[in-house]
mmCIF file of C-alpha atoms in Angstrom:
data_model
loop_
_atom_site.group_PDB
_atom_site.id
_atom_site.type_symbol
_atom_site.label_atom_id
_atom_site.label_comp_id
_atom_site.label_asym_id
_atom_site.label_seq_id
_atom_site.Cartn_x
_atom_site.Cartn_y
_atom_site.Cartn_z
ATOM 1 C CA MET A 1 -2.759 7.472 7.768
ATOM 2 C CA LEU A 2 -3.141 6.127 4.233
ATOM 3 C CA GLN A 3 -3.984 9.417 2.544
ATOM 4 C CA GLY A 4 -1.792 9.799 -0.517
ATOM 5 C CA ARG A 5 -0.798 6.137 -0.764
ATOM 6 C CA VAL A 6 -1.187 4.234 -4.020
ATOM 7 C CA ALA A 7 -2.379 0.623 -3.991
ATOM 8 C CA LEU A 8 -2.303 -1.811 -6.887
ATOM 9 C CA ILE A 9 -4.855 -4.562 -6.365
ATOM 10 C CA THR A 10 -4.722 -7.380 -8.880
ATOM 11 C CA GLY A 11 -7.900 -9.206 -9.861
ATOM 12 C CA ALA A 12 -9.940 -6.301 -8.505
ATOM 13 C CA ALA A 13 -12.939 -6.157 -10.847
ATOM 14 C CA ARG A 14 -15.019 -8.310 -8.522
ATOM 15 C CA GLY A 15 -15.063 -10.312 -5.293
ATOM 16 C CA ILE A 16 -12.376 -9.970 -2.658
ATOM 17 C CA GLY A 17 -10.152 -7.799 -4.841
ATOM 18 C CA LEU A 18 -12.909 -5.243 -5.390
ATOM 19 C CA ALA A 19 -13.851 -5.264 -1.697
ATOM 20 C CA VAL A 20 -10.232 -4.601 -0.696
ATOM 21 C CA ALA A 21 -9.813 -1.886 -3.335
ATOM 22 C CA SER A 22 -13.011 -0.166 -2.209
ATOM 23 C CA GLU A 23 -11.998 -0.257 1.458
ATOM 24 C CA LEU A 24 -8.570 1.188 0.721
ATOM 25 C CA ALA A 25 -10.076 3.900 -1.487
ATOM 26 C CA ARG A 26 -12.418 4.904 1.329
ATOM 27 C CA ALA A 27 -9.334 5.243 3.540
ATOM 28 C CA GLY A 28 -7.836 7.810 1.171
ATOM 29 C CA VAL A 29 -5.723 5.523 -0.997
ATOM 30 C CA HIS A 30 -5.565 5.903 -4.766
ATOM 31 C CA ALA A 31 -6.725 2.395 -5.667
ATOM 32 C CA VAL A 32 -5.531 0.967 -8.972
ATOM 33 C CA LEU A 33 -7.928 -1.822 -9.926
ATOM 34 C CA HIS A 34 -6.222 -4.374 -12.145
ATOM 35 C CA ASP A 35 -8.073 -7.002 -14.109
ATOM 36 C CA ARG A 36 -7.885 -8.688 -17.495
ATOM 37 C CA ASP A 37 -11.571 -7.949 -18.185
ATOM 38 C CA ALA A 38 -11.873 -4.312 -19.283
ATOM 39 C CA ALA A 39 -15.685 -4.192 -19.182
ATOM 40 C CA ALA A 40 -15.854 -5.663 -15.672
ATOM 41 C CA ASN A 41 -13.146 -3.279 -14.509
ATOM 42 C CA GLU A 42 -15.056 -0.256 -15.820
ATOM 43 C CA ALA A 43 -18.173 -1.463 -14.027
ATOM 44 C CA ALA A 44 -16.198 -1.864 -10.790
ATOM 45 C CA LEU A 45 -14.739 1.633 -11.056
ATOM 46 C CA ALA A 46 -18.054 3.389 -11.690
ATOM 47 C CA PRO A 47 -19.408 3.387 -8.090
ATOM 48 C CA LEU A 48 -16.008 4.408 -6.721
ATOM 49 C CA HIS A 49 -15.879 7.398 -9.047
ATOM 50 C CA ALA A 50 -19.500 8.228 -8.233
ATOM 51 C CA SER A 51 -18.532 8.388 -4.564
ATOM 52 C CA GLY A 52 -15.677 10.759 -5.318
ATOM 53 C CA LEU A 53 -13.002 8.209 -4.455
ATOM 54 C CA ARG A 54 -9.611 8.085 -6.108
ATOM 55 C CA ALA A 55 -9.404 5.011 -8.307
ATOM 56 C CA SER A 56 -8.195 4.027 -11.756
ATOM 57 C CA GLY A 57 -8.066 0.903 -13.863
ATOM 58 C CA LEU A 58 -5.264 -1.181 -15.307
ATOM 59 C CA ILE A 59 -5.877 -3.971 -17.816
ATOM 60 C CA ALA A 60 -3.387 -6.824 -18.189
ATOM 61 C CA ASP A 61 -3.372 -10.603 -18.424
ATOM 62 C CA LEU A 62 -0.990 -11.998 -15.808
ATOM 63 C CA ALA A 63 -0.565 -15.147 -17.881
ATOM 64 C CA ASP A 64 1.499 -12.917 -20.182
ATOM 65 C CA THR A 65 5.093 -12.954 -18.941
ATOM 66 C CA ALA A 66 5.618 -9.314 -19.942
ATOM 67 C CA ALA A 67 2.495 -8.015 -18.164
ATOM 68 C CA PRO A 68 4.026 -6.981 -14.794
ATOM 69 C CA GLY A 69 6.718 -4.890 -16.458
ATOM 70 C CA ARG A 70 4.182 -3.169 -18.679
ATOM 71 C CA MET A 71 1.955 -2.529 -15.664
ATOM 72 C CA ARG A 72 4.832 -0.790 -13.878
ATOM 73 C CA ASP A 73 5.629 1.290 -16.960
ATOM 74 C CA ASP A 74 1.979 2.240 -17.544
ATOM 75 C CA LEU A 75 1.559 3.385 -13.952
ATOM 76 C CA SER A 76 4.847 5.268 -14.004
ATOM 77 C CA ALA A 77 3.678 7.142 -17.103
ATOM 78 C CA GLN A 78 0.628 8.232 -15.067
ATOM 79 C CA GLY A 79 2.823 9.372 -12.181
ATOM 80 C CA LEU A 80 1.700 6.490 -9.991
ATOM 81 C CA ALA A 81 4.141 4.425 -7.940
ATOM 82 C CA PRO A 82 2.309 1.813 -5.842
ATOM 83 C CA ASP A 83 3.505 1.449 -2.275
ATOM 84 C CA ILE A 84 0.790 -1.146 -1.552
ATOM 85 C CA LEU A 85 0.522 -4.334 -3.611
ATOM 86 C CA VAL A 86 -2.393 -6.697 -3.029
ATOM 87 C CA LEU A 87 -1.999 -9.967 -4.911
ATOM 88 C CA CYS A 88 -5.576 -11.108 -5.360
ATOM 89 C CA ALA A 89 -5.636 -12.361 -8.947
ATOM 90 C CA SER A 90 -5.287 -16.117 -9.288
ATOM 91 C CA ALA A 91 -6.088 -18.925 -11.673
ATOM 92 C CA GLU A 92 -7.992 -21.918 -10.324
ATOM 93 C CA LEU A 93 -8.633 -24.790 -12.704
ATOM 94 C CA ARG A 94 -10.480 -27.592 -10.935
ATOM 95 C CA GLU A 95 -9.074 -30.957 -12.010
ATOM 96 C CA ARG A 96 -8.475 -34.142 -10.026
ATOM 97 C CA TRP A 97 -4.950 -35.516 -9.646
ATOM 98 C CA ASP A 98 -5.339 -38.029 -12.476
ATOM 99 C CA ALA A 99 -6.708 -35.439 -14.897
ATOM 100 C CA VAL A 100 -4.473 -32.406 -14.319
ATOM 101 C CA SER A 101 -3.695 -31.086 -17.787
ATOM 102 C CA ASP A 102 -0.565 -29.425 -19.071
ATOM 103 C CA ARG A 103 -2.636 -26.287 -19.645
ATOM 104 C CA ALA A 104 -3.745 -26.251 -16.004
ATOM 105 C CA LEU A 105 -0.161 -26.646 -14.855
ATOM 106 C CA ALA A 106 1.052 -23.852 -17.123
ATOM 107 C CA VAL A 107 -1.710 -21.302 -16.453
ATOM 108 C CA GLN A 108 -1.771 -21.749 -12.670
ATOM 109 C CA SER A 109 2.015 -21.657 -12.483
ATOM 110 C CA GLU A 110 2.170 -18.479 -14.573
ATOM 111 C CA VAL A 111 -0.567 -16.538 -12.803
ATOM 112 C CA ASN A 112 -0.218 -17.772 -9.223
ATOM 113 C CA LEU A 113 3.568 -18.103 -9.012
ATOM 114 C CA HIS A 114 5.526 -16.492 -11.837
ATOM 115 C CA ALA A 115 3.409 -13.335 -11.897
ATOM 116 C CA THR A 116 3.806 -13.016 -8.130
ATOM 117 C CA VAL A 117 7.574 -12.917 -8.494
ATOM 118 C CA ARG A 118 7.465 -10.529 -11.444
ATOM 119 C CA LEU A 119 5.045 -8.126 -9.739
ATOM 120 C CA ILE A 120 7.200 -8.034 -6.629
ATOM 121 C CA GLN A 121 10.296 -7.446 -8.754
ATOM 122 C CA ALA A 122 8.475 -4.611 -10.516
ATOM 123 C CA PHE A 123 7.146 -2.768 -7.469
ATOM 124 C CA LEU A 124 9.114 -3.741 -4.344
ATOM 125 C CA PRO A 125 12.238 -1.698 -5.209
ATOM 126 C CA GLY A 126 10.155 1.483 -5.229
ATOM 127 C CA MET A 127 8.670 0.626 -1.845
ATOM 128 C CA ILE A 128 12.094 0.034 -0.329
ATOM 129 C CA ALA A 129 13.445 3.267 -1.803
ATOM 130 C CA GLY A 130 10.409 5.201 -0.532
ATOM 131 C CA GLY A 131 10.613 3.806 2.998
ATOM 132 C CA PHE A 132 7.091 2.343 3.013
ATOM 133 C CA GLY A 133 5.588 -0.765 1.514
ATOM 134 C CA ARG A 134 2.851 -3.317 2.034
ATOM 135 C CA VAL A 135 2.688 -6.580 0.102
ATOM 136 C CA ILE A 136 -0.386 -8.690 0.817
ATOM 137 C CA ALA A 137 -1.165 -11.994 -0.876
ATOM 138 C CA ILE A 138 -4.684 -13.395 -0.821
ATOM 139 C CA GLY A 139 -3.991 -17.029 -0.071
ATOM 140 C CA SER A 140 -6.364 -19.931 0.352
ATOM 141 C CA VAL A 141 -7.476 -22.176 3.158
ATOM 142 C CA GLN A 142 -6.917 -24.985 0.647
ATOM 143 C CA GLU A 143 -3.198 -24.691 1.327
ATOM 144 C CA ALA A 144 -3.794 -26.568 4.570
ATOM 145 C CA ARG A 145 -7.130 -28.269 3.790
ATOM 146 C CA PRO A 146 -6.977 -29.030 0.066
ATOM 147 C CA ASN A 147 -9.893 -29.932 -2.143
ATOM 148 C CA ALA A 148 -9.464 -33.084 -4.246
ATOM 149 C CA ASP A 149 -10.364 -31.099 -7.354
ATOM 150 C CA CYS A 150 -7.740 -28.428 -6.677
ATOM 151 C CA LEU A 151 -4.523 -30.394 -6.268
ATOM 152 C CA TYR A 152 -2.273 -28.057 -8.232
ATOM 153 C CA TYR A 153 -4.094 -24.840 -7.347
ATOM 154 C CA ALA A 154 -3.567 -25.561 -3.646
ATOM 155 C CA ALA A 155 0.104 -26.307 -4.302
ATOM 156 C CA THR A 156 0.641 -23.014 -6.118
ATOM 157 C CA LYS A 157 -1.063 -21.020 -3.375
ATOM 158 C CA ALA A 158 1.097 -22.738 -0.753
ATOM 159 C CA ALA A 159 4.166 -21.850 -2.786
ATOM 160 C CA GLN A 160 3.012 -18.231 -3.036
ATOM 161 C CA THR A 161 2.637 -18.104 0.735
ATOM 162 C CA SER A 162 6.163 -19.495 1.085
ATOM 163 C CA MET A 163 7.456 -16.646 -1.094
ATOM 164 C CA ILE A 164 5.700 -13.988 0.987
ATOM 165 C CA LEU A 165 6.949 -15.425 4.287
ATOM 166 C CA ASN A 166 10.463 -15.704 2.864
ATOM 167 C CA LEU A 167 10.402 -12.012 1.926
ATOM 168 C CA ALA A 168 9.054 -11.057 5.352
ATOM 169 C CA ARG A 169 12.089 -12.661 6.959
ATOM 170 C CA THR A 170 14.775 -11.679 4.478
ATOM 171 C CA VAL A 171 14.064 -8.238 2.992
ATOM 172 C CA ARG A 172 14.497 -6.418 6.323
ATOM 173 C CA ALA A 173 13.551 -2.954 5.020
ATOM 174 C CA PRO A 174 12.086 -0.363 7.432
ATOM 175 C CA ASP A 175 8.281 -0.140 7.241
ATOM 176 C CA VAL A 176 7.985 -2.699 4.431
ATOM 177 C CA THR A 177 5.873 -5.702 5.386
ATOM 178 C CA PHE A 178 4.690 -8.922 3.766
ATOM 179 C CA ASN A 179 1.587 -10.814 4.901
ATOM 180 C CA VAL A 180 -0.991 -13.347 3.707
ATOM 181 C CA ILE A 181 -4.767 -13.259 4.133
ATOM 182 C CA LYS A 182 -6.371 -16.692 3.847
ATOM 183 C CA PRO A 183 -10.112 -16.595 3.147
ATOM 184 C CA GLY A 184 -12.331 -19.507 4.059
ATOM 185 C CA ALA A 185 -15.791 -19.936 2.525
ATOM 186 C CA ILE A 186 -16.423 -16.590 0.824
ATOM 187 C CA LEU A 187 -19.323 -16.051 -1.581
ATOM 188 C CA THR A 188 -17.467 -14.954 -4.711
ATOM 189 C CA ASP A 189 -18.215 -15.638 -8.365
ATOM 190 C CA ARG A 190 -15.700 -18.482 -8.234
ATOM 191 C CA ASN A 191 -17.485 -20.218 -5.355
ATOM 192 C CA ARG A 192 -21.053 -19.314 -6.239
ATOM 193 C CA ALA A 193 -21.725 -22.471 -8.262
ATOM 194 C CA VAL A 194 -20.671 -24.950 -5.569
ATOM 195 C CA LEU A 195 -22.483 -22.979 -2.866
ATOM 196 C CA ALA A 196 -25.677 -22.929 -4.960
ATOM 197 C CA ASP A 197 -26.363 -26.507 -3.863
ATOM 198 C CA PRO A 198 -28.494 -26.002 -0.723
ATOM 199 C CA VAL A 199 -27.417 -29.309 0.794
ATOM 200 C CA TYR A 200 -23.737 -28.495 0.366
ATOM 201 C CA GLU A 201 -24.274 -24.925 1.560
ATOM 202 C CA ALA A 202 -25.896 -26.236 4.739
ATOM 203 C CA VAL A 203 -22.932 -28.539 5.375
ATOM 204 C CA VAL A 204 -20.529 -25.625 4.902
ATOM 205 C CA GLN A 205 -22.511 -23.330 7.192
ATOM 206 C CA GLU A 206 -22.635 -25.997 9.882
ATOM 207 C CA ARG A 207 -18.816 -25.930 10.059
ATOM 208 C CA ILE A 208 -18.618 -22.146 10.422
ATOM 209 C CA PRO A 209 -18.788 -20.874 14.013
ATOM 210 C CA LEU A 210 -20.573 -17.690 12.893
ATOM 211 C CA GLY A 211 -23.100 -19.765 10.968
ATOM 212 C CA ARG A 212 -22.921 -17.902 7.670
ATOM 213 C CA ILE A 213 -20.955 -17.871 4.434
ATOM 214 C CA GLY A 214 -18.459 -15.015 4.326
ATOM 215 C CA ALA A 215 -18.787 -12.002 2.037
ATOM 216 C CA PRO A 216 -15.852 -10.406 0.179
ATOM 217 C CA ARG A 217 -16.046 -7.394 2.504
ATOM 218 C CA ASP A 218 -15.177 -9.698 5.407
ATOM 219 C CA CYS A 219 -11.616 -9.842 4.044
ATOM 220 C CA ALA A 220 -11.297 -6.112 3.400
ATOM 221 C CA GLY A 221 -10.934 -4.988 7.005
ATOM 222 C CA VAL A 222 -7.935 -7.256 7.515
ATOM 223 C CA ALA A 223 -6.245 -5.713 4.472
ATOM 224 C CA LEU A 224 -6.941 -2.213 5.790
ATOM 225 C CA LEU A 225 -5.393 -3.126 9.144
ATOM 226 C CA LEU A 226 -2.260 -4.517 7.495
ATOM 227 C CA CYS A 227 -1.836 -1.387 5.372
ATOM 228 C CA GLY A 228 -2.351 1.151 8.142
ATOM 229 C CA ASP A 229 -0.280 2.350 11.053
ATOM 230 C CA GLU A 230 -2.156 -0.004 13.376
ATOM 231 C CA GLY A 231 -0.753 -2.996 11.491
ATOM 232 C CA ALA A 232 2.711 -1.648 10.796
ATOM 233 C CA TYR A 233 4.407 -4.193 13.076
ATOM 234 C CA ILE A 234 2.620 -7.196 11.572
ATOM 235 C CA ASN A 235 5.063 -8.912 9.242
ATOM 236 C CA GLY A 236 5.140 -12.505 8.054
ATOM 237 C CA ALA A 237 1.617 -13.265 9.292
ATOM 238 C CA GLU A 238 -0.890 -15.709 7.848
ATOM 239 C CA ILE A 239 -4.304 -14.400 8.850
ATOM 240 C CA ALA A 240 -7.231 -16.760 8.365
ATOM 241 C CA VAL A 241 -10.709 -15.373 7.712
ATOM 242 C CA ASP A 242 -12.724 -18.273 9.079
ATOM 243 C CA GLY A 243 -9.854 -20.384 7.801
ATOM 244 C CA GLY A 244 -10.893 -23.638 9.379
ATOM 245 C CA LEU A 245 -13.106 -24.262 6.376
ATOM 246 C CA ARG A 246 -12.569 -25.579 2.905
ATOM 247 C CA LEU A 247 -14.861 -25.561 -0.097
#
């Protein structure tokens, strides 16, 4: 049962993050939707509140090194101590190998890697002390099948996965698990532009056994499984959602 649990979902104003937050809220979790865009976050919260679900917002820019600590302090002041952490926020700057800028290196490192460590440092101790914890990273199929325009993004997501698998094997705390969900071709705002080309979309669909582009909700059920009692013995897993594909 997830009633009474608190989940912090980063990058939750839209796409996969919002789908996961909504699914967890429907399961009785207090879902904390994090994003850096306050207006988008308010819009995401509105239907959850209208449905009587427990959800709140948290605004922070994960490119700011102090953000994770402030997020912990802000939630603590509200009496909220997350025992579920879903790492969905990421920075993806599409640049080929010979054009990767210093800004792209810095932003993707800060958001995809450094913030991951800082968020885990901020919230994992409370999970261990409370005897329950779920850390889920939203990875990328590009870790194994990289796109030429996403050289450094793919590298940072692979490094994030390495961190999660390391923790799964070394933390060894009762009922605290660490797993990675790896989406394939999912129709999110980030992918909408490339999938708008009907020729390219047809090529992508041809490679998918189910014959359709995934929706954000297709990732939410996996997250619910990993957070619930049914998934309590899953630790250190990399679960692909039609992961044979790359954009």
